[in-house]
């Protein structure tokens, strides 16, 4: 009835279709003499001889069921004789309710045009078979062909049984042009010993499974949609176990779809590929479990194939690598993970590999790598994109966006707007010679348990961080390692947060780094330039300290203050910098603790002490205005331009001299420390405020409170301290009080002369001269002399 060696290798060889057709025709003609056809003339019972054309139940003969009227061939008990092949043709049907049936050894079973029901067809069922559960068992002792090996065939098998369904050879559902094959498996134990084809060779195949088991043993592959064929495997229950390669969408024009839902279990060994060798494959997972074992890969879009995975539920576990878009420029893979989907990979995940293009969308669910679980976006000449809006990615080892391997350069892009990624080792954006990595973050959380490296080892990396949080346990490197071709750029803005366990290094080990602080907050132990090229553009971002450090910002080649300026938050610590700042922006000091600015800078923007203490020991006289907000303190022995003090001005470093090159408005608290009788601005002397400008630039405006902190008890005598030097003065203090060794408040006589007589001590401060005087009278006889001396002192005007 057929060529017993009829195989796909024969049909697809160079012999050609006409020769194969001729061989089949000759074979069919030779066998027809022994064919035994179902007539159903007596009853529906397969085991009744009168129902067969040769007057006997087929034994050693082909059993052909091809009538569409009369009694339906029905198997209700073990068949009494074994035919060679079994055929269902011409739209006919076999109902197999109970008992055991099958073909002879090495013989085929064909459901060419018609239906084979391995179920209780006497009762209607609500499942996919449409029938109640039977007890029958069926064995095809060679190949099983359903709508296959001939054009325009249409075959269906419905299985709902407590029995078994065994195929000793290959299994075909839908093979050849215009042919369609369908299997509905509701229950039963089905085994296949060789290849499985669902939609092959321009045919259309459908396998729908809601229960039971399907196990493939022996060698070779399982195909869903192969060589211009269209295949669909839909599993909502039961267990499929495949011991070899599994390809969904294989070969030129092949189009395969695998749908998994419910409590389905799919176990596959070796390669598991969605879209392979110019084929197109789709995997949809809303539930169930897929477990890949064996020594090969899980690949989406391989070797010019196009693969798509949409996983919104269920669990996929791969014991080896996952490649999305792999091998040759025509390879394209897209994987979308969302909702409750779980993807577990026990080795590397690579998106865009070996010239392929890959896209991974994580909109929910969890992706976890274990073992040697690196994850790369764009590697080995591939182009990869990771889009994450939600969900969690957990990487067991390192993570790279754009990386190089074995002289093959990758290009990667990571867009993060929600969800989280946790990386156990280093996090790279641009890794190794020639690679290009780009990351844009508008939300979500990054946890890097080692370092974050942008532009590493002669790669180019760019991170634009507008919102969300990046937590780095150790260092951040921007432009790192080898030479100037290691180019890293980090742009922080908006509400973004960068939390660094140790330091931020820019331009390290000859690299070229640029850190743009356009907003957001970076919390770090240090902001430091390396021995390469280091640029920080301060434009509104906050730099927050994690510890005391006198070189908190240091060694930058360029510290450019742009319109938004630098905001330095001491965060309860005492930090300092000798960095030279340039540009048109300014500096704002916030937070509890202190910031000390040494060296001479040339920036022209405003300087603001908004919290804590700002200590100026360098020269910032080019700053347009220094403002001290209420609750903040300005201190130090440096040089400042114009200033408005609404908080506290505590001159010097116990004591010291502060120089102003422009106007000064004292609206808050001014503390002048007096430790002895020596000169101004020196140890053992007193604080001194010097307005070095001439004319309008040297105007001192009194206001607020002046606190005279007298640190030494003085003996009898007359003393004078020159506290303020200016071109002119205006207005008046609200109060002047004594502190430390003395107490009390001086009273204003209405003409800018403040005085206090306290026992033997007479204090006077003259606003027009800026001089404080003290007369200590030891005994009544010397009081008059001391008073005359004080009066002369208060009337003195300095030539300067």
CSV table of N, CA and C in Angstrom, one decimal, residues 571-723:
chain,number,residue,atom,x,y,z
A,571,UNK,N,25.4,66.6,54.6
A,571,UNK,CA,24.8,65.4,55.1
A,571,UNK,C,25.2,65.1,56.6
A,572,UNK,N,25.5,66.1,57.4
A,572,UNK,CA,26.0,65.8,58.7
A,572,UNK,C,27.5,65.6,58.9
A,573,UNK,N,28.2,65.6,57.8
A,573,UNK,CA,29.6,65.4,57.8
A,573,UNK,C,30.4,66.7,57.6
A,574,UNK,N,31.7,66.7,57.8
A,574,UNK,CA,32.6,67.8,57.5
A,574,UNK,C,33.4,67.5,56.3
A,575,UNK,N,33.2,68.2,55.2
A,575,UNK,CA,33.9,67.9,54.0
A,575,UNK,C,34.5,69.2,53.4
A,576,UNK,N,35.5,69.0,52.6
A,576,UNK,CA,36.2,70.1,52.0
A,576,UNK,C,36.6,69.8,50.6
A,577,UNK,N,37.1,70.9,49.9
A,577,UNK,CA,37.6,70.7,48.5
A,577,UNK,C,38.6,71.8,48.2
A,578,UNK,N,39.6,71.4,47.5
A,578,UNK,CA,40.6,72.4,47.0
A,578,UNK,C,40.4,72.5,45.5
A,579,UNK,N,39.3,71.9,45.0
A,579,UNK,CA,39.1,72.0,43.5
A,579,UNK,C,38.9,73.4,43.0
A,580,UNK,N,39.4,73.7,41.9
A,580,UNK,CA,39.2,75.0,41.2
A,580,UNK,C,37.9,74.9,40.4
A,581,UNK,N,36.9,75.8,40.7
A,581,UNK,CA,35.6,75.8,40.0
A,581,UNK,C,35.6,77.0,39.0
A,582,UNK,N,35.1,76.7,37.8
A,582,UNK,CA,35.0,77.7,36.8
A,582,UNK,C,33.5,77.7,36.3
A,583,UNK,N,33.2,78.7,35.4
A,583,UNK,CA,31.9,78.7,34.8
A,583,UNK,C,31.0,79.9,35.3
A,584,UNK,N,29.8,79.9,34.8
A,584,UNK,CA,28.9,81.0,35.1
A,584,UNK,C,27.9,80.6,36.2
A,585,UNK,N,27.9,79.4,36.7
A,585,UNK,CA,27.0,79.0,37.8
A,585,UNK,C,27.6,79.3,39.1
A,586,UNK,N,27.0,78.8,40.2
A,586,UNK,CA,27.4,79.1,41.5
A,586,UNK,C,27.4,77.8,42.3
A,587,UNK,N,27.6,78.0,43.7
A,587,UNK,CA,27.7,76.9,44.6
A,587,UNK,C,26.7,77.1,45.7
A,588,UNK,N,25.9,76.0,46.0
A,588,UNK,CA,25.0,76.1,47.1
A,588,UNK,C,25.4,75.0,48.1
A,589,UNK,N,25.6,75.4,49.4
A,589,UNK,CA,25.9,74.5,50.4
A,589,UNK,C,24.7,74.2,51.2
A,590,UNK,N,24.3,72.9,51.4
A,590,UNK,CA,23.1,72.5,52.1
A,590,UNK,C,23.5,71.4,53.1
A,591,UNK,N,22.5,71.2,54.0
A,591,UNK,CA,22.7,70.1,55.0
A,591,UNK,C,23.5,70.5,56.2
A,592,UNK,N,23.3,69.7,57.3
A,592,UNK,CA,24.0,69.8,58.5
A,592,UNK,C,25.5,69.4,58.2
A,593,UNK,N,26.4,70.0,59.0
A,593,UNK,CA,27.8,69.8,58.8
A,593,UNK,C,28.5,70.9,58.0
A,594,UNK,N,29.7,70.8,57.6
A,594,UNK,CA,30.4,71.9,57.0
A,594,UNK,C,31.0,71.5,55.6
A,595,UNK,N,31.2,72.6,54.8
A,595,UNK,CA,31.9,72.5,53.6
A,595,UNK,C,33.0,73.6,53.6
A,596,UNK,N,34.2,73.1,53.4
A,596,UNK,CA,35.3,74.1,53.3
A,596,UNK,C,35.8,74.2,51.9
A,597,UNK,N,35.9,75.4,51.4
A,597,UNK,CA,36.4,75.6,50.0
A,597,UNK,C,37.7,76.3,50.1
A,598,UNK,N,38.7,75.6,49.6
A,598,UNK,CA,40.1,76.2,49.6
A,598,UNK,C,40.4,76.5,48.1
A,599,UNK,N,41.6,77.1,47.9
A,599,UNK,CA,42.0,77.4,46.5
A,599,UNK,C,41.3,78.6,46.0
A,600,UNK,N,41.7,79.0,44.8
A,600,UNK,CA,41.1,80.2,44.1
A,600,UNK,C,40.3,79.7,42.9
A,601,UNK,N,39.0,80.1,42.9
A,601,UNK,CA,38.1,79.7,41.8
A,601,UNK,C,37.7,81.0,41.0
A,602,UNK,N,37.1,80.7,39.8
A,602,UNK,CA,36.8,81.9,39.0
A,602,UNK,C,35.3,81.9,38.5
A,603,UNK,N,34.5,81.1,39.2
A,603,UNK,CA,33.1,81.1,38.8
A,603,UNK,C,32.4,82.4,39.1
A,604,UNK,N,31.4,82.7,38.3
A,604,UNK,CA,30.8,84.0,38.4
A,604,UNK,C,29.4,83.9,39.0
A,605,UNK,N,28.8,82.8,39.3
A,605,UNK,CA,27.5,82.7,39.8
A,605,UNK,C,27.5,82.9,41.3
A,606,UNK,N,26.3,82.8,41.9
A,606,UNK,CA,26.1,83.1,43.3
A,606,UNK,C,26.6,81.9,44.2
A,607,UNK,N,27.0,82.3,45.4
A,607,UNK,CA,27.3,81.3,46.4
A,607,UNK,C,26.3,81.4,47.5
A,608,UNK,N,25.8,80.2,47.9
A,608,UNK,CA,24.7,80.2,49.0
A,608,UNK,C,25.0,79.2,50.0
A,609,UNK,N,25.0,79.7,51.3
A,609,UNK,CA,25.0,78.8,52.4
A,609,UNK,C,23.6,78.6,52.9
A,610,UNK,N,23.0,77.5,52.5
A,610,UNK,CA,21.6,77.2,52.8
A,610,UNK,C,21.4,76.4,54.0
A,611,UNK,N,22.4,75.8,54.5
A,611,UNK,CA,22.4,74.9,55.7
A,611,UNK,C,23.7,74.6,56.2
A,612,UNK,N,23.9,74.3,57.4
A,612,UNK,CA,25.2,74.0,58.0
A,612,UNK,C,26.1,75.1,57.9
A,613,UNK,N,27.4,74.8,57.7
A,613,UNK,CA,28.5,75.8,57.8
A,613,UNK,C,29.3,75.8,56.5
A,614,UNK,N,29.4,77.0,55.8
A,614,UNK,CA,30.2,77.1,54.7
A,614,UNK,C,31.5,77.9,55.1
A,615,UNK,N,32.6,77.2,54.9
A,615,UNK,CA,33.9,77.8,55.3
A,615,UNK,C,34.7,78.1,54.1
A,616,UNK,N,35.0,79.4,53.9
A,616,UNK,CA,35.7,79.9,52.7
A,616,UNK,C,37.1,80.3,53.2
A,617,UNK,N,38.1,79.4,52.8
A,617,UNK,CA,39.5,79.7,53.1
A,617,UNK,C,40.3,80.0,51.8
A,618,UNK,N,39.6,79.9,50.7
A,618,UNK,CA,40.2,80.2,49.4
A,618,UNK,C,39.6,81.6,49.0
A,619,UNK,N,39.6,81.8,47.7
A,619,UNK,CA,39.2,83.0,47.1
A,619,UNK,C,38.1,82.8,46.1
A,620,UNK,N,36.9,83.3,46.4
A,620,UNK,CA,35.7,83.2,45.6
A,620,UNK,C,35.2,84.5,45.2
A,621,UNK,N,36.1,85.5,45.1
A,621,UNK,CA,35.7,86.9,45.0
A,621,UNK,C,35.0,87.2,43.6
A,622,UNK,N,35.1,86.2,42.7
A,622,UNK,CA,34.4,86.4,41.4
A,622,UNK,C,33.0,86.0,41.5
A,623,UNK,N,32.6,85.3,42.5
A,623,UNK,CA,31.2,85.0,42.7
A,623,UNK,C,30.3,86.2,42.9
A,624,UNK,N,29.2,86.3,42.2
A,624,UNK,CA,28.4,87.5,42.1
A,624,UNK,C,27.9,87.9,43.5
A,625,UNK,N,27.5,87.0,44.3
A,625,UNK,CA,27.0,87.3,45.6
A,625,UNK,C,27.0,86.0,46.5
A,626,UNK,N,27.5,86.2,47.7
A,626,UNK,CA,27.4,85.2,48.6
A,626,UNK,C,26.3,85.4,49.6
A,627,UNK,N,25.4,84.5,49.7
A,627,UNK,CA,24.2,84.7,50.6
A,627,UNK,C,24.2,83.6,51.7
A,628,UNK,N,24.0,84.0,52.9
A,628,UNK,CA,23.9,83.0,54.0
A,628,UNK,C,22.5,83.1,54.5
A,629,UNK,N,21.8,81.9,54.3
A,629,UNK,CA,20.4,81.9,54.7
A,629,UNK,C,20.3,81.7,56.2
A,630,UNK,N,19.1,82.1,56.7
A,630,UNK,CA,18.8,81.9,58.1
A,630,UNK,C,19.0,80.5,58.5
A,631,UNK,N,19.7,80.3,59.6
A,631,UNK,CA,20.0,79.0,60.1
A,631,UNK,C,21.3,78.4,59.6
A,632,UNK,N,22.0,79.1,58.6
A,632,UNK,CA,23.2,78.6,58.1
A,632,UNK,C,24.3,79.6,58.6
A,633,UNK,N,25.6,79.1,58.4
A,633,UNK,CA,26.7,79.9,58.9
A,633,UNK,C,27.8,80.0,57.8
A,634,UNK,N,28.4,81.2,57.7
A,634,UNK,CA,29.5,81.5,56.9
A,634,UNK,C,30.7,81.7,57.8
A,635,UNK,N,31.8,81.0,57.5
A,635,UNK,CA,33.0,81.1,58.3
A,635,UNK,C,34.3,81.1,57.4
A,636,UNK,N,35.4,81.2,58.0
A,636,UNK,CA,36.7,81.0,57.2
A,636,UNK,C,37.5,82.3,57.2
A,637,UNK,N,38.7,82.2,56.5
A,637,UNK,CA,39.6,83.3,56.4
A,637,UNK,C,40.0,83.5,55.0
A,638,UNK,N,39.0,83.4,54.1
A,638,UNK,CA,39.2,83.6,52.7
A,638,UNK,C,38.8,84.9,52.2
A,639,UNK,N,38.6,85.0,50.9
A,639,UNK,CA,38.2,86.3,50.2
A,639,UNK,C,36.9,86.0,49.5
A,640,UNK,N,36.0,86.9,49.7
A,640,UNK,CA,34.6,86.8,49.1
A,640,UNK,C,34.3,88.1,48.4
A,641,UNK,N,33.4,88.1,47.5
A,641,UNK,CA,32.9,89.3,46.8
A,641,UNK,C,31.9,90.0,47.7
A,642,UNK,N,30.7,90.3,47.1
A,642,UNK,CA,29.6,90.8,47.9
A,642,UNK,C,28.9,89.8,48.7
A,643,UNK,N,28.3,90.2,49.8
A,643,UNK,CA,27.7,89.2,50.7
A,643,UNK,C,26.5,89.7,51.4
A,644,UNK,N,25.5,88.9,51.5
A,644,UNK,CA,24.3,89.2,52.3
A,644,UNK,C,24.2,88.1,53.4
A,645,UNK,N,24.3,88.5,54.7
A,645,UNK,CA,24.3,87.5,55.8
A,645,UNK,C,22.9,87.6,56.5
A,646,UNK,N,22.1,86.6,56.1
A,646,UNK,CA,20.8,86.4,56.8
A,646,UNK,C,20.9,85.4,57.9
A,647,UNK,N,21.9,84.6,57.9
A,647,UNK,CA,22.1,83.6,58.9
A,647,UNK,C,23.2,84.1,59.9
A,648,UNK,N,24.3,83.3,60.0
A,648,UNK,CA,25.4,83.6,60.9
A,648,UNK,C,26.7,83.8,60.2
A,649,UNK,N,27.4,84.9,60.6
A,649,UNK,CA,28.7,85.1,60.1
A,649,UNK,C,29.7,84.9,61.2
A,650,UNK,N,30.5,83.9,61.2
A,650,UNK,CA,31.4,83.6,62.2
A,650,UNK,C,32.8,83.6,61.6
A,651,UNK,N,33.4,84.8,61.7
A,651,UNK,CA,34.6,85.1,60.9
A,651,UNK,C,35.8,84.2,61.4
A,652,UNK,N,36.6,83.8,60.4
A,652,UNK,CA,37.9,83.2,60.7
A,652,UNK,C,37.9,81.7,61.1
A,653,UNK,N,39.0,81.3,61.5
A,653,UNK,CA,39.2,79.9,62.0
A,653,UNK,C,39.8,80.0,63.4
A,654,UNK,N,39.2,80.8,64.3
A,654,UNK,CA,39.5,81.0,65.7
A,654,UNK,C,40.9,81.6,66.0
A,655,UNK,N,41.0,82.9,65.9
A,655,UNK,CA,40.2,83.8,65.2
A,655,UNK,C,40.8,84.0,63.8
A,656,UNK,N,40.2,84.9,63.0
A,656,UNK,CA,40.7,85.0,61.6
A,656,UNK,C,40.2,86.3,61.0
A,657,UNK,N,40.7,86.4,59.7
A,657,UNK,CA,40.3,87.6,58.9
A,657,UNK,C,39.5,87.2,57.7
A,658,UNK,N,38.4,87.8,57.4
A,658,UNK,CA,37.6,87.5,56.2
A,658,UNK,C,37.6,88.8,55.4
A,659,UNK,N,38.0,88.6,54.1
A,659,UNK,CA,38.0,89.8,53.2
A,659,UNK,C,36.8,89.8,52.2
A,660,UNK,N,36.3,91.0,52.0
A,660,UNK,CA,35.2,91.1,51.1
A,660,UNK,C,35.6,92.2,50.1
A,661,UNK,N,35.4,91.9,48.8
A,661,UNK,CA,35.8,92.9,47.8
A,661,UNK,C,34.6,93.7,47.3
A,662,UNK,N,33.5,93.6,48.0
A,662,UNK,CA,32.3,94.3,47.6
A,662,UNK,C,31.5,94.6,48.8
A,663,UNK,N,30.2,94.8,48.7
A,663,UNK,CA,29.4,95.2,49.8
A,663,UNK,C,29.0,94.1,50.7
A,664,UNK,N,28.7,94.4,52.0
A,664,UNK,CA,28.3,93.3,52.9
A,664,UNK,C,27.1,93.8,53.7
A,665,UNK,N,26.1,93.0,53.7
A,665,UNK,CA,24.9,93.3,54.5
A,665,UNK,C,24.8,92.3,55.6
A,666,UNK,N,24.8,92.9,56.8
A,666,UNK,CA,24.8,92.0,58.0
A,666,UNK,C,23.3,92.1,58.5
A,667,UNK,N,22.5,91.0,58.2
A,667,UNK,CA,21.1,91.0,58.6
A,667,UNK,C,20.9,89.9,59.6
A,668,UNK,N,21.8,89.1,59.9
A,668,UNK,CA,21.6,88.0,60.8
A,668,UNK,C,22.4,88.1,62.1
A,669,UNK,N,23.2,87.1,62.4
A,669,UNK,CA,24.0,87.1,63.6
A,669,UNK,C,25.5,87.2,63.1
A,670,UNK,N,26.2,88.2,63.7
A,670,UNK,CA,27.6,88.3,63.4
A,670,UNK,C,28.3,88.0,64.7
A,671,UNK,N,29.2,87.0,64.6
A,671,UNK,CA,30.0,86.6,65.8
A,671,UNK,C,31.4,87.0,65.6
A,672,UNK,N,31.9,87.9,66.5
A,672,UNK,CA,33.3,88.3,66.4
A,672,UNK,C,34.0,87.7,67.6
A,673,UNK,N,35.1,87.0,67.4
A,673,UNK,CA,35.8,86.3,68.5
A,673,UNK,C,37.0,87.1,68.9
A,674,UNK,N,37.2,87.4,70.2
A,674,UNK,CA,38.3,88.2,70.7
A,674,UNK,C,39.0,87.3,71.7
A,675,UNK,N,40.2,86.9,71.4
A,675,UNK,CA,40.9,86.0,72.3
A,675,UNK,C,42.1,86.6,73.0
A,676,UNK,N,42.3,87.9,72.7
A,676,UNK,CA,43.5,88.5,73.3
A,676,UNK,C,43.6,89.9,72.8
A,677,UNK,N,44.8,90.5,73.0
A,677,UNK,CA,45.0,91.9,72.7
A,677,UNK,C,45.9,92.0,71.4
A,678,UNK,N,46.4,90.9,70.8
A,678,UNK,CA,47.2,91.0,69.7
A,678,UNK,C,46.4,91.4,68.4
A,679,UNK,N,47.1,91.4,67.3
A,679,UNK,CA,46.5,92.0,66.1
A,679,UNK,C,45.3,91.3,65.5
A,680,UNK,N,44.7,91.9,64.5
A,680,UNK,CA,43.5,91.4,63.9
A,680,UNK,C,43.8,90.1,63.1
A,681,UNK,N,42.9,89.1,63.1
A,681,UNK,CA,43.0,88.0,62.3
A,681,UNK,C,44.1,87.0,62.6
A,682,UNK,N,44.7,87.1,63.8
A,682,UNK,CA,45.7,86.2,64.1
A,682,UNK,C,45.4,85.5,65.4
A,683,UNK,N,46.0,84.3,65.6
A,683,UNK,CA,45.8,83.6,66.9
A,683,UNK,C,46.2,84.4,68.1
A,684,UNK,N,45.4,84.4,69.1
A,684,UNK,CA,45.6,85.2,70.3
A,684,UNK,C,45.2,86.6,70.1
A,685,UNK,N,44.6,86.9,68.9
A,685,UNK,CA,44.1,88.2,68.6
A,685,UNK,C,42.6,88.3,68.5
A,686,UNK,N,42.1,88.8,67.4
A,686,UNK,CA,40.6,88.9,67.2
A,686,UNK,C,40.2,88.8,65.8
A,687,UNK,N,38.9,88.5,65.6
A,687,UNK,CA,38.4,88.5,64.2
A,687,UNK,C,38.3,89.9,63.6
A,688,UNK,N,38.4,89.8,62.3
A,688,UNK,CA,38.5,91.1,61.5
A,688,UNK,C,37.8,90.9,60.2
A,689,UNK,N,36.8,91.8,59.9
A,689,UNK,CA,36.1,91.8,58.6
A,689,UNK,C,36.7,93.0,57.8
A,690,UNK,N,37.3,92.7,56.7
A,690,UNK,CA,37.9,93.8,55.9
A,690,UNK,C,37.2,93.9,54.6
A,691,UNK,N,36.6,95.1,54.3
A,691,UNK,CA,36.0,95.4,53.1
A,691,UNK,C,37.0,96.1,52.3
A,692,UNK,N,37.7,95.4,51.3
A,692,UNK,CA,38.8,96.0,50.6
A,692,UNK,C,38.4,96.9,49.5
A,693,UNK,N,37.1,96.9,49.1
A,693,UNK,CA,36.7,97.7,48.0
A,693,UNK,C,36.6,99.1,48.3
A,694,UNK,N,36.7,100.0,47.3
A,694,UNK,CA,36.6,101.4,47.5
A,694,UNK,C,35.2,101.9,47.1
A,695,UNK,N,34.9,103.0,47.6
A,695,UNK,CA,33.6,103.7,47.3
A,695,UNK,C,32.4,102.8,47.6
A,696,UNK,N,31.5,102.7,46.6
A,696,UNK,CA,30.3,101.9,46.9
A,696,UNK,C,30.5,100.4,47.1
A,697,UNK,N,31.7,99.9,46.6
A,697,UNK,CA,32.0,98.5,46.8
A,697,UNK,C,32.4,98.2,48.2
A,698,UNK,N,32.7,99.2,49.0
A,698,UNK,CA,33.2,99.0,50.3
A,698,UNK,C,32.2,99.3,51.4
A,699,UNK,N,30.9,99.3,51.1
A,699,UNK,CA,29.9,99.7,52.0
A,699,UNK,C,29.5,98.5,52.9
A,700,UNK,N,29.5,98.8,54.2
A,700,UNK,CA,29.1,97.8,55.2
A,700,UNK,C,27.8,98.2,55.7
A,701,UNK,N,26.8,97.3,55.6
A,701,UNK,CA,25.4,97.6,56.1
A,701,UNK,C,25.2,96.8,57.4
A,702,UNK,N,25.1,97.6,58.5
A,702,UNK,CA,24.9,97.0,59.8
A,702,UNK,C,23.4,96.5,59.9
A,703,UNK,N,23.3,95.4,60.7
A,703,UNK,CA,21.9,94.9,60.9
A,703,UNK,C,22.0,93.7,61.8
A,704,UNK,N,20.9,93.2,62.3
A,704,UNK,CA,20.9,92.0,63.0
A,704,UNK,C,21.6,92.1,64.3
A,705,UNK,N,22.2,91.0,64.8
A,705,UNK,CA,22.8,90.9,66.1
A,705,UNK,C,24.3,90.8,66.0
A,706,UNK,N,25.1,91.5,66.8
A,706,UNK,CA,26.5,91.4,66.9
A,706,UNK,C,26.8,90.7,68.2
A,707,UNK,N,27.4,89.6,68.2
A,707,UNK,CA,27.8,88.9,69.4
A,707,UNK,C,29.3,89.0,69.6
A,708,UNK,N,29.8,89.6,70.7
A,708,UNK,CA,31.2,89.8,70.9
A,708,UNK,C,31.6,88.6,71.9
A,709,UNK,N,32.3,87.6,71.3
A,709,UNK,CA,32.7,86.5,72.0
A,709,UNK,C,34.1,86.7,72.6
A,710,UNK,N,34.2,87.1,73.9
A,710,UNK,CA,35.4,87.5,74.6
A,710,UNK,C,35.9,86.2,75.2
A,711,UNK,N,37.0,85.6,74.7
A,711,UNK,CA,37.5,84.4,75.2
A,711,UNK,C,38.5,84.5,76.3
A,712,UNK,N,38.9,85.7,76.6
A,712,UNK,CA,39.9,85.9,77.6
A,712,UNK,C,39.5,87.0,78.6
A,713,UNK,N,39.6,86.7,79.9
A,713,UNK,CA,39.3,87.7,80.9
A,713,UNK,C,40.5,88.7,81.0
A,714,UNK,N,40.2,90.0,80.9
A,714,UNK,CA,41.2,91.0,80.7
A,714,UNK,C,41.4,91.8,82.0
A,715,UNK,N,42.7,92.1,82.3
A,715,UNK,CA,43.0,92.8,83.5
A,715,UNK,C,42.8,94.3,83.3
A,716,UNK,N,43.2,95.1,84.3
A,716,UNK,CA,43.0,96.5,84.3
A,716,UNK,C,43.8,97.1,83.1
A,717,UNK,N,43.1,98.1,82.4
A,717,UNK,CA,43.7,98.7,81.3
A,717,UNK,C,42.7,99.2,80.3
A,718,UNK,N,43.2,99.7,79.2
A,718,UNK,CA,42.3,100.2,78.1
A,718,UNK,C,42.7,99.4,76.9
A,719,UNK,N,41.6,98.9,76.2
A,719,UNK,CA,41.8,98.0,75.1
A,719,UNK,C,41.0,98.5,73.9
A,720,UNK,N,41.5,98.2,72.7
A,720,UNK,CA,40.7,98.5,71.5
A,720,UNK,C,41.0,97.4,70.4
A,721,UNK,N,39.9,97.1,69.8
A,721,UNK,CA,40.0,96.1,68.7
A,721,UNK,C,39.3,96.6,67.5
A,722,UNK,N,40.0,96.6,66.4
A,722,UNK,CA,39.5,97.0,65.1
A,722,UNK,C,38.8,95.9,64.5
A,723,UNK,N,37.4,95.8,64.6
A,723,UNK,CA,36.7,94.7,64.1
A,723,UNK,C,36.3,94.8,62.6
